Amino acid sequence: MMPKLASLLSTLFGTSFFLTVARLGGAGTGIILQILIARFYGADVLGTYYVALSLGGILSVFISMGYPWIVAPILADHEADSHSTSLKAFLQLVRKDALLLTGLFSIPIALLIWLYPEMATDKRYALLIGLATAPVYLVMRLCGGIANAMKFFQLANLPELLFRPVLTLCFVAAALAFSVPIGSVSIVTLNFLIVVALTVWMALALRQKTRSEFVGAAGDAPLSGQETSKLRRLAVPMIFSTLFVNMFADMDILMIGLILPVDEAGIFGVAMKIAALLVFAVQVTHQILLRDAANAHLAADSQKMHRIIGKANVFAIVSSIASLIGLLLFGKFVLGLFGPEFQAAYVCLLGLIIAQIIRASAGPAIQILMITKNQRAGIPVYICSTVLLFVSNLVLVPLFKYEGAAAAVIITTLFWSVWLNHLAKQKTGYQVSIFGKSRRVH
């Protein structure tokens, strides 16, 4: 019993630690890349690069319909019941909906970019290329969802987290070394080509590992209308949770940019980016546990679910407290690397990490709601939390500046964490926070 538990803990902590280190390496590489672009090509090129990549990333979430995030429960259902939705039938639906939504969103956005008056030519083309990246990001995330569900965690996470920024940095550094002039269009195009190459590699690797056809499942019978509606109802709420949870930092920085001057918004943005980087340890832990938690729920094994949630909470809390201690000691130094004026956000940074500890203490409520197919219940939470964040920023930031912005994040995090925990217990019977034991209510 003890050796088996030790093995499980070793796998959890080992994989989480490895992917967290990979994320830190990718983030560090990204920072070096951004410094090179800003110093050698100018802030305008870096800004255009940010906007183009953000456009592609956000659009990819909408055209995905949330499908990449429901692969784990679908595969778990199929293993338990061979008559349930197969991977190939699921991919048929994804391909059909993605093509429709890509045309529905991309065509009007492309026309708006092309016809927008007084836009610089390089920015126009960069945005169009960023727009073209959206469907490629969708396929990459879908490959990642399948790989995560099948426990190929390195294949699921390393291409986007580490390989993409490293390859981009290598090409930009080579251009600098050989004095090759590049601009925003070149850098965004480079990103597009790298994402395409990595996505193709992921798809081929998945096919080899699973011995199943990832692309072109035309031989399978299409899903019935009832099955299609069921999968869409399961997936669509993941759009909202993905935008709120995974893109929370970008959303908050945008709000702060509407309230504070640009330079002060930039100082807050650095603090938020550092905090968001440290949040990743919790996100990886929760992602890794998705498949095991789905199997435990299907088996109605409350004790196993209790152990899974408990391990997730332990790692999340330990990593979050370690982050706070590290920033208490070295936070001013880290901020000072960006410039002495950035040290003004030291207290703000500590506040953002406290918000992270609150989130870690709340446990994997979002994931439990998804696994038990109750994710639609979370939509009002995300909408109300976004409104609360905006109102809190509007009231607190003019009064307390950076500390007010951190307080707004703490208030919002506490609000949605408590609400989602209540929903998880109400809908599933599982108590997912560190403050109670999980038990399944039948």
Short mmCIF file of C-alpha atoms in Angstrom, two decimals:
data_model
loop_
_atom_site.label_atom_id
_atom_site.label_comp_id
_atom_site.label_asym_id
_atom_site.label_seq_id
_atom_site.Cartn_x
_atom_site.Cartn_y
_atom_site.Cartn_z
CA MET A 1 0.00 0.00 0.00
CA MET A 2 2.73 2.48 1.01
CA PRO A 3 5.00 1.74 -2.01
CA LYS A 4 2.03 2.24 -4.34
CA LEU A 5 1.15 5.55 -2.70
CA ALA A 6 4.80 6.62 -2.86
CA SER A 7 4.85 5.77 -6.56
CA LEU A 8 1.72 7.82 -7.19
CA LEU A 9 3.13 10.78 -5.28
CA SER A 10 6.42 10.49 -7.14
CA THR A 11 4.64 10.52 -10.49
CA LEU A 12 2.46 13.47 -9.56
CA PHE A 13 5.20 15.60 -8.06
CA GLY A 14 7.79 14.53 -10.64
CA THR A 15 5.62 15.34 -13.63
CA SER A 16 4.28 18.55 -12.15
CA PHE A 17 7.78 19.69 -11.24
CA PHE A 18 9.15 18.81 -14.67
CA LEU A 19 6.42 20.70 -16.51
CA THR A 20 6.69 23.65 -14.14
CA VAL A 21 10.43 23.85 -14.85
CA ALA A 22 9.68 23.64 -18.58
CA ARG A 23 7.18 26.48 -18.22
CA LEU A 24 9.72 28.55 -16.30
CA GLY A 25 12.29 27.84 -19.01
CA GLY A 26 9.84 28.84 -21.71
CA ALA A 27 8.87 32.00 -19.83
CA GLY A 28 12.52 32.92 -19.32
CA THR A 29 13.20 32.39 -22.99
CA GLY A 30 10.16 34.52 -23.81
CA ILE A 31 11.46 37.35 -21.62
CA ILE A 32 14.85 37.28 -23.38
CA LEU A 33 13.06 37.26 -26.74
CA GLN A 34 10.94 40.27 -25.77
CA ILE A 35 14.00 42.17 -24.55
CA LEU A 36 15.78 41.53 -27.86
CA ILE A 37 12.78 42.65 -29.91
CA ALA A 38 12.30 45.80 -27.83
CA ARG A 39 15.97 46.80 -27.78
CA PHE A 40 16.91 46.04 -31.39
CA TYR A 41 13.65 46.52 -33.27
CA GLY A 42 11.69 48.94 -31.10
CA ALA A 43 8.68 48.96 -28.80
CA ASP A 44 6.30 49.34 -31.74
CA VAL A 45 7.45 46.03 -33.21
CA LEU A 46 7.10 44.33 -29.82
CA GLY A 47 3.63 45.83 -29.35
CA THR A 48 2.47 44.63 -32.75
CA TYR A 49 3.88 41.18 -31.97
CA TYR A 50 1.90 41.08 -28.71
CA VAL A 51 -1.35 42.20 -30.34
CA ALA A 52 -1.08 39.76 -33.26
CA LEU A 53 -0.36 36.77 -31.02
CA SER A 54 -3.11 37.77 -28.60
CA LEU A 55 -5.59 38.03 -31.46
CA GLY A 56 -4.77 34.53 -32.64
CA GLY A 57 -4.80 33.07 -29.13
CA ILE A 58 -8.12 34.57 -28.06
CA LEU A 59 -9.83 33.76 -31.35
CA SER A 60 -8.62 30.16 -31.15
CA VAL A 61 -10.51 29.75 -27.86
CA PHE A 62 -13.76 30.85 -29.48
CA ILE A 63 -13.44 28.72 -32.62
CA SER A 64 -12.46 25.71 -30.51
CA MET A 65 -15.94 25.66 -28.91
CA GLY A 66 -14.17 24.39 -25.78
CA TYR A 67 -13.61 20.94 -27.31
CA PRO A 68 -9.89 20.53 -26.42
CA TRP A 69 -10.79 20.69 -22.72
CA ILE A 70 -13.37 17.88 -22.71
CA VAL A 71 -11.23 15.15 -24.26
CA ALA A 72 -10.42 13.51 -20.90
CA PRO A 73 -14.03 12.75 -19.85
CA ILE A 74 -14.90 11.62 -23.40
CA LEU A 75 -12.07 9.08 -23.49
CA ALA A 76 -12.87 7.94 -19.96
CA ASP A 77 -16.53 7.42 -20.96
CA HIS A 78 -15.48 5.47 -24.06
CA GLU A 79 -13.20 3.18 -22.06
CA ALA A 80 -16.02 2.47 -19.61
CA ASP A 81 -18.61 1.99 -22.39
CA SER A 82 -17.46 1.12 -25.91
CA HIS A 83 -20.78 2.38 -27.31
CA SER A 84 -20.13 5.95 -26.17
CA THR A 85 -18.49 8.65 -28.30
CA SER A 86 -15.23 7.52 -29.90
CA LEU A 87 -12.23 9.78 -30.49
CA LYS A 88 -12.72 9.64 -34.24
CA ALA A 89 -16.40 10.59 -34.05
CA PHE A 90 -15.50 13.40 -31.68
CA LEU A 91 -12.84 14.71 -34.08
CA GLN A 92 -15.35 14.71 -36.91
CA LEU A 93 -17.55 17.05 -34.90
CA VAL A 94 -14.60 19.27 -33.95
CA ARG A 95 -13.53 19.60 -37.58
CA LYS A 96 -17.05 20.46 -38.71
CA ASP A 97 -17.67 23.10 -36.02
CA ALA A 98 -14.17 24.57 -36.24
CA LEU A 99 -14.44 25.15 -39.98
CA LEU A 100 -17.81 26.86 -39.55
CA LEU A 101 -16.68 29.07 -36.67
CA THR A 102 -13.37 29.93 -38.32
CA GLY A 103 -15.24 31.32 -41.30
CA LEU A 104 -17.85 33.00 -39.11
CA PHE A 105 -15.28 34.85 -36.98
CA SER A 106 -12.25 35.18 -39.25
CA ILE A 107 -13.85 36.66 -42.36
CA PRO A 108 -15.42 39.73 -40.69
CA ILE A 109 -12.34 40.30 -38.51
CA ALA A 110 -10.05 40.04 -41.54
CA LEU A 111 -12.23 42.51 -43.44
CA LEU A 112 -12.17 44.90 -40.49
CA ILE A 113 -8.36 44.73 -40.32
CA TRP A 114 -7.97 45.15 -44.08
CA LEU A 115 -10.39 48.07 -44.37
CA TYR A 116 -9.50 49.83 -41.11
CA PRO A 117 -8.37 53.36 -42.01
CA GLU A 118 -4.95 54.79 -41.12
CA MET A 119 -3.45 51.49 -39.98
CA ALA A 120 0.24 50.98 -40.69
CA THR A 121 0.88 48.42 -43.42
CA ASP A 122 3.18 46.24 -41.30
CA LYS A 123 0.64 46.17 -38.47
CA ARG A 124 -2.16 45.29 -40.89
CA TYR A 125 -0.27 42.30 -42.31
CA ALA A 126 0.95 41.18 -38.89
CA LEU A 127 -2.61 41.12 -37.56
CA LEU A 128 -3.82 39.14 -40.56
CA ILE A 129 -1.07 36.57 -40.03
CA GLY A 130 -1.91 36.45 -36.33
CA LEU A 131 -5.51 35.84 -37.31
CA ALA A 132 -4.42 32.94 -39.52
CA THR A 133 -2.66 31.38 -36.53
CA ALA A 134 -5.95 30.87 -34.67
CA PRO A 135 -7.06 27.60 -36.35
CA VAL A 136 -3.51 26.23 -36.03
CA TYR A 137 -3.55 27.01 -32.30
CA LEU A 138 -6.87 25.16 -32.14
CA VAL A 139 -5.36 22.00 -33.59
CA MET A 140 -2.33 22.31 -31.30
CA ARG A 141 -4.58 22.60 -28.24
CA LEU A 142 -6.69 19.67 -29.43
CA CYS A 143 -3.55 17.55 -29.79
CA GLY A 144 -2.54 18.70 -26.32
CA GLY A 145 -5.94 17.75 -24.91
CA ILE A 146 -5.70 14.25 -26.40
CA ALA A 147 -2.12 13.81 -25.20
CA ASN A 148 -3.03 14.96 -21.68
CA ALA A 149 -5.98 12.56 -21.59
CA MET A 150 -3.67 9.70 -22.61
CA LYS A 151 -1.04 10.82 -20.05
CA PHE A 152 1.54 11.89 -22.63
CA PHE A 153 2.15 15.01 -20.58
CA GLN A 154 5.43 16.05 -22.16
CA LEU A 155 3.98 15.85 -25.67
CA ALA A 156 0.91 17.78 -24.51
CA ASN A 157 2.74 20.69 -22.92
CA LEU A 158 6.33 21.08 -24.14
CA PRO A 159 5.68 22.22 -27.74
CA GLU A 160 3.71 25.32 -26.76
CA LEU A 161 5.33 26.00 -23.39
CA LEU A 162 8.99 25.54 -24.27
CA PHE A 163 9.74 24.63 -27.89
CA ARG A 164 7.88 27.55 -29.49
CA PRO A 165 9.62 30.33 -27.51
CA VAL A 166 13.02 28.63 -27.78
CA LEU A 167 12.77 28.23 -31.57
CA THR A 168 11.53 31.81 -31.98
CA LEU A 169 14.42 33.12 -29.88
CA CYS A 170 16.94 31.08 -31.89
CA PHE A 171 15.71 32.49 -35.21
CA VAL A 172 15.58 36.09 -33.93
CA ALA A 173 19.05 35.77 -32.39
CA ALA A 174 20.36 34.36 -35.67
CA ALA A 175 18.83 37.28 -37.56
CA LEU A 176 20.60 39.68 -35.21
CA ALA A 177 23.89 37.80 -35.49
CA PHE A 178 23.84 37.94 -39.28
CA SER A 179 22.37 41.48 -39.43
CA VAL A 180 19.23 40.32 -41.23
CA PRO A 181 16.60 43.08 -41.00
CA ILE A 182 13.27 41.83 -39.68
CA GLY A 183 10.10 43.57 -38.54
CA SER A 184 6.81 42.72 -36.89
CA VAL A 185 5.48 40.93 -39.98
CA SER A 186 8.58 38.72 -40.14
CA ILE A 187 8.43 37.83 -36.44
CA VAL A 188 4.70 37.06 -36.51
CA THR A 189 5.17 34.99 -39.68
CA LEU A 190 8.01 33.14 -37.98
CA ASN A 191 5.74 32.37 -35.03
CA PHE A 192 3.05 31.13 -37.43
CA LEU A 193 5.46 28.76 -39.19
CA ILE A 194 6.83 27.42 -35.91
CA VAL A 195 3.31 26.78 -34.56
CA VAL A 196 2.40 24.95 -37.80
CA ALA A 197 5.54 22.78 -37.62
CA LEU A 198 5.03 21.91 -33.95
CA THR A 199 1.35 21.13 -34.52
CA VAL A 200 2.13 18.75 -37.38
CA TRP A 201 4.78 17.07 -35.23
CA MET A 202 2.34 16.66 -32.33
CA ALA A 203 -0.30 15.13 -34.62
CA LEU A 204 2.18 12.66 -36.13
CA ALA A 205 3.52 11.74 -32.69
CA LEU A 206 0.00 11.11 -31.41
CA ARG A 207 -0.81 8.90 -34.36
CA GLN A 208 2.32 6.85 -33.72
CA LYS A 209 1.70 6.57 -29.97
CA THR A 210 -1.99 5.72 -30.18
CA ARG A 211 -1.94 3.85 -33.51
CA SER A 212 -5.11 5.68 -34.39
CA GLU A 213 -5.88 8.10 -37.18
CA PHE A 214 -5.86 11.62 -35.78
CA VAL A 215 -6.81 13.40 -39.00
CA GLY A 216 -9.43 12.24 -41.46
CA ALA A 217 -11.78 9.96 -39.57
CA ALA A 218 -14.21 9.86 -42.47
CA GLY A 219 -14.99 6.19 -42.04
CA ASP A 220 -16.78 6.60 -38.76
CA ALA A 221 -20.51 7.17 -38.69
CA PRO A 222 -21.35 10.76 -37.75
CA LEU A 223 -22.79 11.50 -34.35
CA SER A 224 -26.53 11.76 -33.93
CA GLY A 225 -28.13 15.13 -33.35
CA GLN A 226 -28.68 14.28 -29.70
CA GLU A 227 -25.05 13.24 -29.21
CA THR A 228 -23.82 16.38 -30.98
CA SER A 229 -25.96 18.63 -28.79
CA LYS A 230 -24.73 16.83 -25.68
CA LEU A 231 -21.07 17.35 -26.60
CA ARG A 232 -21.64 21.01 -27.45
CA ARG A 233 -23.37 21.62 -24.14
CA LEU A 234 -20.42 19.96 -22.43
CA ALA A 235 -17.80 21.98 -24.35
CA VAL A 236 -19.16 25.52 -24.70
CA PRO A 237 -18.84 26.45 -20.99
CA MET A 238 -15.12 25.72 -21.29
CA ILE A 239 -14.79 28.80 -23.50
CA PHE A 240 -15.75 30.99 -20.57
CA SER A 241 -13.64 29.14 -18.01
CA THR A 242 -10.61 29.17 -20.34
CA LEU A 243 -10.88 32.89 -21.03
CA PHE A 244 -11.38 33.69 -17.34
CA VAL A 245 -8.85 31.32 -15.80
CA ASN A 246 -6.09 30.98 -18.42
CA MET A 247 -6.31 34.55 -19.72
CA PHE A 248 -7.12 36.27 -16.45
CA ALA A 249 -3.80 38.15 -16.38
CA ASP A 250 -4.28 39.60 -19.87
CA MET A 251 -7.85 40.59 -19.05
CA ASP A 252 -6.80 42.38 -15.85
CA ILE A 253 -3.88 44.18 -17.49
CA LEU A 254 -6.28 45.48 -20.12
CA MET A 255 -8.59 46.83 -17.42
CA ILE A 256 -5.69 48.49 -15.58
CA GLY A 257 -4.58 50.05 -18.87
CA LEU A 258 -7.93 51.84 -19.06
CA ILE A 259 -7.43 53.36 -15.59
CA LEU A 260 -3.70 54.05 -15.11
CA PRO A 261 -1.22 55.81 -17.43
CA VAL A 262 0.58 53.51 -19.84
CA ASP A 263 3.87 53.40 -17.91
CA GLU A 264 2.15 52.56 -14.62
CA ALA A 265 0.00 49.94 -16.33
CA GLY A 266 3.25 48.44 -17.63
CA ILE A 267 4.71 48.26 -14.11
CA PHE A 268 1.57 46.49 -12.89
CA GLY A 269 1.72 44.23 -15.95
CA VAL A 270 5.19 42.98 -15.00
CA ALA A 271 3.96 42.11 -11.50
CA MET A 272 0.93 40.32 -12.95
CA LYS A 273 3.05 38.39 -15.45
CA ILE A 274 5.39 37.21 -12.69
CA ALA A 275 2.42 36.13 -10.57
CA ALA A 276 0.79 34.41 -13.55
CA LEU A 277 4.01 32.52 -14.19
CA LEU A 278 4.02 31.18 -10.62
CA VAL A 279 0.32 30.21 -10.95
CA PHE A 280 1.33 27.68 -13.58
CA ALA A 281 2.42 25.09 -11.00
CA VAL A 282 -1.18 24.85 -9.81
CA GLN A 283 -2.58 24.75 -13.36
CA VAL A 284 -0.26 21.90 -14.35
CA THR A 285 -1.16 19.89 -11.25
CA HIS A 286 -4.88 20.22 -11.91
CA GLN A 287 -4.44 19.37 -15.60
CA ILE A 288 -2.45 16.21 -14.84
CA LEU A 289 -5.14 14.92 -12.48
CA LEU A 290 -8.02 15.32 -14.96
CA ARG A 291 -7.98 11.79 -16.37
CA ASP A 292 -7.53 9.98 -13.03
CA ALA A 293 -10.27 12.10 -11.47
CA ALA A 294 -12.61 11.34 -14.38
CA ASN A 295 -12.00 7.60 -13.94
CA ALA A 296 -12.57 7.83 -10.19
CA HIS A 297 -15.85 9.66 -10.71
CA LEU A 298 -17.10 7.11 -13.26
CA ALA A 299 -16.22 4.30 -10.86
CA ALA A 300 -18.00 6.14 -8.02
CA ASP A 301 -14.80 5.66 -6.02
CA SER A 302 -15.03 8.48 -3.48
CA GLN A 303 -11.90 7.39 -1.62
CA LYS A 304 -9.80 7.54 -4.78
CA MET A 305 -11.26 10.93 -5.66
CA HIS A 306 -10.44 12.09 -2.13
CA ARG A 307 -6.81 11.03 -2.58
CA ILE A 308 -6.55 12.69 -5.99
CA ILE A 309 -7.96 16.00 -4.78
CA GLY A 310 -5.82 15.84 -1.65
CA LYS A 311 -2.59 15.37 -3.61
CA ALA A 312 -3.51 18.22 -5.94
CA ASN A 313 -4.20 20.53 -3.01
CA VAL A 314 -0.96 19.64 -1.21
CA PHE A 315 1.21 20.39 -4.23
CA ALA A 316 -0.73 23.56 -5.06
CA ILE A 317 -0.47 24.95 -1.52
CA VAL A 318 3.21 24.05 -1.11
CA SER A 319 4.19 25.63 -4.43
CA SER A 320 2.14 28.77 -3.74
CA ILE A 321 3.58 29.32 -0.25
CA ALA A 322 7.08 28.69 -1.61
CA SER A 323 6.43 31.38 -4.22
CA LEU A 324 5.36 33.85 -1.54
CA ILE A 325 8.45 33.15 0.58
CA GLY A 326 10.70 33.48 -2.45
CA LEU A 327 9.19 36.83 -3.42
CA LEU A 328 9.34 38.11 0.17
CA LEU A 329 13.08 37.54 -0.03
CA PHE A 330 13.86 38.34 -3.64
CA GLY A 331 10.81 40.13 -5.02
CA LYS A 332 12.39 43.58 -5.13
CA PHE A 333 15.46 42.17 -6.85
CA VAL A 334 13.34 40.41 -9.48
CA LEU A 335 11.33 43.55 -10.17
CA GLY A 336 14.53 45.60 -10.25
CA LEU A 337 15.74 43.52 -13.20
CA PHE A 338 13.15 45.36 -15.28
CA GLY A 339 14.25 48.75 -13.91
CA PRO A 340 14.29 50.53 -10.54
CA GLU A 341 10.84 52.05 -11.11
CA PHE A 342 9.32 48.56 -11.21
CA GLN A 343 10.14 47.99 -7.53
CA ALA A 344 7.15 50.19 -6.70
CA ALA A 345 4.98 47.14 -7.45
CA TYR A 346 6.63 44.98 -4.75
CA VAL A 347 3.64 45.03 -2.35
CA CYS A 348 1.32 44.54 -5.31
CA LEU A 349 3.27 41.45 -6.36
CA LEU A 350 2.99 39.96 -2.87
CA GLY A 351 -0.76 40.64 -2.94
CA LEU A 352 -1.10 38.84 -6.25
CA ILE A 353 0.65 35.80 -4.80
CA ILE A 354 -1.70 35.89 -1.78
CA ALA A 355 -4.55 35.71 -4.29
CA GLN A 356 -2.84 32.66 -5.74
CA ILE A 357 -2.72 31.00 -2.30
CA ILE A 358 -6.46 31.61 -1.98
CA ARG A 359 -6.98 29.97 -5.34
CA ALA A 360 -4.78 26.99 -4.44
CA SER A 361 -6.65 26.55 -1.13
CA ALA A 362 -9.94 26.38 -3.01
CA GLY A 363 -8.82 23.24 -4.86
CA PRO A 364 -9.63 22.05 -8.40
CA ALA A 365 -13.30 23.10 -8.36
CA ILE A 366 -13.31 24.03 -12.06
CA GLN A 367 -11.88 20.65 -13.05
CA ILE A 368 -14.30 18.71 -10.82
CA LEU A 369 -17.28 20.55 -12.30
CA MET A 370 -16.00 19.73 -15.79
CA ILE A 371 -15.34 16.06 -15.08
CA THR A 372 -18.84 15.64 -13.62
CA LYS A 373 -20.31 17.52 -16.62
CA ASN A 374 -21.55 20.42 -14.51
CA GLN A 375 -19.36 23.11 -16.07
CA ARG A 376 -22.33 25.09 -17.35
CA ALA A 377 -23.11 25.94 -13.72
CA GLY A 378 -19.90 27.99 -13.66
CA ILE A 379 -20.86 30.42 -16.43
CA PRO A 380 -22.61 32.92 -14.09
CA VAL A 381 -19.55 32.77 -11.82
CA TYR A 382 -17.16 33.83 -14.61
CA ILE A 383 -19.44 36.59 -15.84
CA CYS A 384 -20.08 38.03 -12.36
CA SER A 385 -16.41 37.71 -11.41
CA THR A 386 -15.34 39.64 -14.51
CA VAL A 387 -17.77 42.43 -13.63
CA LEU A 388 -16.56 42.40 -10.00
CA LEU A 389 -12.93 42.63 -11.13
CA PHE A 390 -13.68 45.62 -13.33
CA VAL A 391 -15.68 47.44 -10.64
CA SER A 392 -13.05 46.71 -7.98
CA ASN A 393 -10.33 48.06 -10.24
CA LEU A 394 -12.40 51.13 -11.01
CA VAL A 395 -12.87 51.90 -7.31
CA LEU A 396 -9.56 50.81 -5.77
CA VAL A 397 -6.91 51.55 -8.41
CA PRO A 398 -7.40 55.37 -8.47
CA LEU A 399 -7.15 55.40 -4.66
CA PHE A 400 -4.33 52.91 -4.03
CA LYS A 401 -2.76 52.37 -7.45
CA TYR A 402 -0.79 49.08 -7.57
CA GLU A 403 -1.93 47.92 -4.13
CA GLY A 404 -5.52 48.66 -5.16
CA ALA A 405 -5.08 46.53 -8.28
CA ALA A 406 -3.77 43.64 -6.16
CA ALA A 407 -6.68 44.06 -3.73
CA ALA A 408 -9.12 43.85 -6.65
CA VAL A 409 -7.55 40.55 -7.71
CA ILE A 410 -7.72 39.20 -4.14
CA ILE A 411 -11.40 40.19 -3.80
CA THR A 412 -12.30 38.65 -7.16
CA THR A 413 -10.32 35.45 -6.52
CA LEU A 414 -11.96 34.96 -3.12
CA PHE A 415 -15.39 35.60 -4.66
CA TRP A 416 -15.16 33.09 -7.50
CA SER A 417 -13.28 30.50 -5.42
CA VAL A 418 -15.96 30.39 -2.72
CA TRP A 419 -18.79 30.35 -5.27
CA LEU A 420 -17.24 27.57 -7.37
CA ASN A 421 -16.54 25.49 -4.25
CA HIS A 422 -20.18 25.83 -3.24
CA LEU A 423 -21.27 24.78 -6.73
CA ALA A 424 -18.89 21.80 -6.76
CA LYS A 425 -20.24 20.54 -3.44
CA GLN A 426 -23.85 21.24 -4.42
CA LYS A 427 -23.67 19.66 -7.87
CA THR A 428 -21.26 16.78 -7.25
CA GLY A 429 -21.06 16.15 -3.51
CA TYR A 430 -17.27 16.55 -3.58
CA GLN A 431 -15.67 19.03 -1.17
CA VAL A 432 -12.63 20.13 -3.16
CA SER A 433 -10.99 22.74 -0.91
CA ILE A 434 -8.35 22.06 1.73
CA PHE A 435 -10.91 22.78 4.43
CA GLY A 436 -12.97 19.64 4.07
CA LYS A 437 -12.84 15.98 3.13
CA SER A 438 -14.29 14.82 -0.17
CA ARG A 439 -17.21 12.49 -0.08
CA ARG A 440 -19.53 11.39 -2.84
CA VAL A 441 -23.23 12.11 -2.37
CA HIS A 442 -25.47 9.67 -4.23
#
